[in-house]
Tab-separated table of C-alpha atoms in Angstrom:
chain	number	residue	atom	x	y	z
A	261	MET	CA	50.796	9.604	4.397
A	262	LEU	CA	50.810	11.316	0.979
A	263	LYS	CA	51.873	8.102	-0.852
A	264	ASN	CA	48.594	6.457	0.570
A	265	ASN	CA	46.380	9.534	-0.271
A	266	ILE	CA	47.605	9.240	-4.047
A	267	ILE	CA	47.001	5.593	-4.082
A	268	LEU	CA	43.465	6.110	-2.697
A	269	ILE	CA	42.741	8.848	-5.158
A	270	CYS	CA	43.931	6.768	-8.135
A	271	LEU	CA	42.000	3.805	-7.101
A	272	THR	CA	38.944	5.936	-6.543
A	273	THR	CA	39.013	7.416	-9.942
A	274	ALA	CA	39.846	4.135	-11.683
A	275	SER	CA	36.958	2.674	-9.830
A	276	MET	CA	34.550	5.110	-11.676
A	277	LEU	CA	35.748	3.861	-15.095
A	278	PHE	CA	34.912	0.306	-14.280
A	279	ASN	CA	31.967	-1.821	-13.885
A	280	ILE	CA	31.856	-4.068	-10.699
A	281	ASN	CA	29.286	-6.520	-9.726
A	282	LEU	CA	30.198	-8.927	-7.342
A	283	ASN	CA	28.826	-12.382	-7.591
A	284	VAL	CA	27.040	-12.051	-4.196
A	285	PRO	CA	24.518	-14.925	-3.828
A	286	GLN	CA	20.997	-13.682	-3.611
A	287	THR	CA	18.986	-14.739	-0.374
A	288	TYR	CA	15.547	-13.523	0.300
A	289	GLN	CA	14.302	-12.590	3.916
A	290	ASN	CA	10.814	-14.235	3.399
A	291	PRO	CA	8.993	-15.965	4.536
A	292	GLU	CA	11.075	-16.747	7.630
A	293	LEU	CA	12.353	-13.101	8.459
A	294	PRO	CA	9.732	-10.426	7.320
A	295	ASN	CA	11.844	-8.001	9.307
A	296	GLY	CA	15.052	-9.440	8.827
A	297	CYS	CA	16.611	-7.628	6.165
A	298	GLU	CA	19.714	-6.808	8.194
A	299	VAL	CA	20.833	-10.271	8.938
A	300	THR	CA	19.716	-11.464	5.536
A	301	SER	CA	21.868	-8.782	3.890
A	302	LEU	CA	24.618	-9.756	6.145
A	303	THR	CA	24.100	-13.607	5.169
A	304	MET	CA	24.631	-12.601	1.595
A	305	ALA	CA	27.729	-10.859	2.200
A	306	VAL	CA	29.481	-13.452	4.412
A	307	ASP	CA	28.148	-16.247	1.787
A	308	TYR	CA	30.042	-14.371	-0.768
A	309	LYS	CA	33.260	-14.283	1.379
A	310	GLY	CA	33.064	-18.020	1.801
A	311	TYR	CA	31.523	-18.305	5.411
A	312	ASN	CA	28.967	-20.840	5.870
A	313	PHE	CA	26.010	-19.512	7.639
A	314	ASP	CA	22.348	-19.089	6.955
A	315	LYS	CA	20.156	-16.227	7.773
A	316	ILE	CA	18.415	-18.081	10.598
A	317	THR	CA	21.491	-18.945	12.556
A	318	LEU	CA	22.604	-15.457	12.215
A	319	ALA	CA	19.365	-13.970	13.132
A	320	ASN	CA	19.359	-16.306	16.283
A	321	THR	CA	22.628	-14.702	17.392
A	322	LEU	CA	21.252	-11.065	16.763
A	323	PRO	CA	21.091	-8.649	20.232
A	324	HIS	CA	17.732	-7.449	21.182
A	325	SER	CA	16.995	-4.013	22.688
A	326	SER	CA	14.570	-1.102	22.529
A	327	ASN	CA	17.247	0.866	21.070
A	328	PRO	CA	18.448	0.075	17.366
A	329	ASN	CA	21.962	1.230	18.176
A	330	LEU	CA	22.259	-1.560	20.689
A	331	GLY	CA	20.053	-4.454	19.300
A	332	PHE	CA	16.963	-5.404	17.153
A	333	ILE	CA	13.934	-3.904	18.160
A	334	GLY	CA	11.284	-6.687	18.361
A	335	SER	CA	12.008	-9.847	16.441
A	336	PRO	CA	13.162	-10.272	12.768
A	337	PHE	CA	11.008	-13.353	12.682
A	338	SER	CA	7.946	-11.133	13.188
A	339	ARG	CA	5.955	-8.947	11.006
A	340	ARG	CA	5.545	-6.688	14.311
A	341	GLY	CA	9.500	-6.334	14.665
A	342	PHE	CA	11.333	-3.167	13.470
A	343	TYR	CA	15.056	-2.931	12.707
A	344	CYS	CA	18.499	-2.435	14.257
A	345	PHE	CA	21.470	-0.511	13.077
A	346	ASN	CA	25.084	-1.322	12.238
A	347	LYS	CA	26.342	-2.002	16.008
A	348	PRO	CA	24.020	-5.123	16.304
A	349	ILE	CA	25.046	-6.488	13.021
A	350	CYS	CA	28.824	-6.203	14.274
A	351	ALA	CA	27.796	-8.119	17.355
A	352	VAL	CA	26.495	-10.890	15.308
A	353	CYS	CA	29.740	-10.705	13.273
A	354	ASP	CA	31.897	-10.817	16.558
A	355	THR	CA	29.730	-13.884	17.842
A	356	ASN	CA	30.322	-15.880	14.658
A	357	GLY	CA	33.751	-15.213	13.918
A	358	ILE	CA	33.085	-13.048	10.833
A	359	ASN	CA	35.866	-10.759	9.729
A	360	TYR	CA	34.348	-7.372	9.290
A	361	GLU	CA	34.806	-3.449	9.601
A	362	ASP	CA	32.299	-0.923	10.806
A	363	ILE	CA	32.842	1.768	8.219
A	364	THR	CA	29.925	3.936	9.083
A	365	GLY	CA	30.238	7.528	8.482
A	366	CYS	CA	32.656	7.029	5.472
A	367	ASP	CA	32.189	8.279	2.074
A	368	VAL	CA	31.241	6.855	-1.102
A	369	ASN	CA	34.859	6.596	-2.060
A	370	ARG	CA	35.412	4.018	0.631
A	371	LEU	CA	32.354	2.058	-0.552
A	372	ASN	CA	33.862	1.969	-4.086
A	373	LEU	CA	37.333	0.993	-2.817
A	374	GLU	CA	35.775	-1.869	-0.783
A	375	LEU	CA	33.981	-3.125	-3.820
A	376	ILE	CA	37.270	-2.867	-5.857
A	377	LYS	CA	38.827	-5.047	-3.297
A	378	GLY	CA	35.947	-7.673	-3.609
A	379	ASN	CA	34.442	-6.877	-0.339
A	380	PRO	CA	30.553	-6.550	-0.148
A	381	VAL	CA	28.988	-4.071	2.304
A	382	VAL	CA	25.873	-4.165	4.180
A	383	VAL	CA	24.226	-0.656	4.071
A	384	TRP	CA	21.290	0.974	5.569
A	385	GLY	CA	18.793	2.865	3.310
A	386	THR	CA	15.007	2.958	2.913
A	387	LEU	CA	12.547	0.582	0.997
A	388	ARG	CA	12.885	1.597	-2.738
A	389	TRP	CA	15.236	4.219	-1.915
A	390	THR	CA	12.651	7.027	-1.195
A	391	GLN	CA	12.706	9.598	1.639
A	392	PRO	CA	12.335	8.096	5.064
A	393	THR	CA	8.926	7.973	6.727
A	394	TYR	CA	8.135	7.553	10.218
A	395	CYS	CA	5.814	5.643	12.701
A	396	ARG	CA	3.777	7.482	15.386
A	397	ASN	CA	6.424	6.007	17.933
A	398	GLY	CA	9.125	7.967	15.986
A	399	LEU	CA	10.866	4.986	14.445
A	400	TYR	CA	11.436	4.635	10.839
A	401	SER	CA	8.617	2.854	8.989
A	402	ASN	CA	10.430	2.380	5.724
A	403	LEU	CA	13.970	1.741	6.937
A	404	HIS	CA	15.652	-1.269	4.837
A	405	CYS	CA	19.120	-2.902	4.758
A	406	VAL	CA	20.589	-4.388	1.626
A	407	CYS	CA	23.960	-5.808	0.635
A	408	LEU	CA	25.935	-3.317	-1.650
A	409	LYS	CA	27.666	-5.449	-4.323
A	410	GLY	CA	28.796	-3.289	-7.260
A	411	TYR	CA	28.342	-0.237	-9.329
A	412	ASN	CA	28.435	0.722	-12.931
A	413	GLY	CA	28.910	4.459	-14.553
A	414	ASP	CA	25.375	5.578	-13.507
A	415	CYS	CA	24.148	3.175	-10.641
A	416	TYR	CA	25.079	1.307	-7.486
A	417	ILE	CA	23.987	-2.324	-7.578
A	418	ILE	CA	22.506	-3.972	-4.544
A	419	ALA	CA	21.245	-7.443	-3.572
A	420	ASP	CA	18.021	-6.598	-1.948
A	421	PRO	CA	16.662	-9.037	0.399
A	422	LEU	CA	13.002	-8.264	-0.594
A	423	TYR	CA	13.373	-7.549	-4.347
A	424	GLY	CA	16.652	-9.260	-5.661
A	425	GLU	CA	19.015	-7.433	-7.542
A	426	ARG	CA	18.568	-3.824	-8.169
A	427	TYR	CA	20.281	-0.686	-9.927
A	428	ILE	CA	19.827	2.493	-7.931
A	429	PRO	CA	20.963	5.708	-9.495
A	430	LYS	CA	24.233	6.661	-7.648
A	431	SER	CA	22.970	10.459	-6.731
A	432	GLN	CA	19.612	8.628	-5.106
A	433	PHE	CA	21.676	5.902	-3.516
A	434	VAL	CA	24.095	8.491	-1.853
A	435	ASN	CA	21.400	11.069	-0.805
A	436	ILE	CA	19.407	8.282	1.040
A	437	TRP	CA	22.300	6.556	2.458
A	438	THR	CA	23.609	9.686	3.811
A	439	ILE	CA	20.055	10.624	5.262
A	440	MET	CA	20.085	7.266	6.963
A	441	GLY	CA	23.489	7.877	8.745
A	442	LYS	CA	25.889	6.492	6.101
A	443	ARG	CA	25.764	3.185	8.031
A	444	ALA	CA	28.112	0.711	6.482
A	445	VAL	CA	29.780	-2.634	7.560
A	446	VAL	CA	32.162	-4.137	5.180
A	447	ILE	CA	32.737	-7.994	4.933
A	448	LYS	CA	36.248	-9.010	4.548
């Protein structure tokens, strides 16, 4: 156990010395999926890992529910849809034979380690990485999901399904990601 912890500490320390930017192909959610950031982010991650899926195919296998932990609220194909969390994305992976691990609740060192291994991570935050806001019904009005693809000394690098490649200051990324539940699904 001690050996594994030392290796993790060494890898985590080394990760902060390097720049990593996985060559994740950019895919945009619009116009087909105005509320499909989750499956579009998943599409980018699985494309990078060599799977052959498009965002529409994955969106059509997304479970639906009034609970975002169980399925997508509404439809990702509609502007009136809302969102889902990590478990429905895991269900899409299961349905389509995608190798993944739900690492929700992990710390940023685990995110860094997955990037070092060449694994993109689907993560939940907010639009423009600002504080969360809410609708009258209590749901988030600015929840957003992206594909984490790298980092440098100052920023995390994301493939954003609305805005393309973006650099988010590390402290801002960690703050919002933590507020939003540290949700993360790594694609292997």
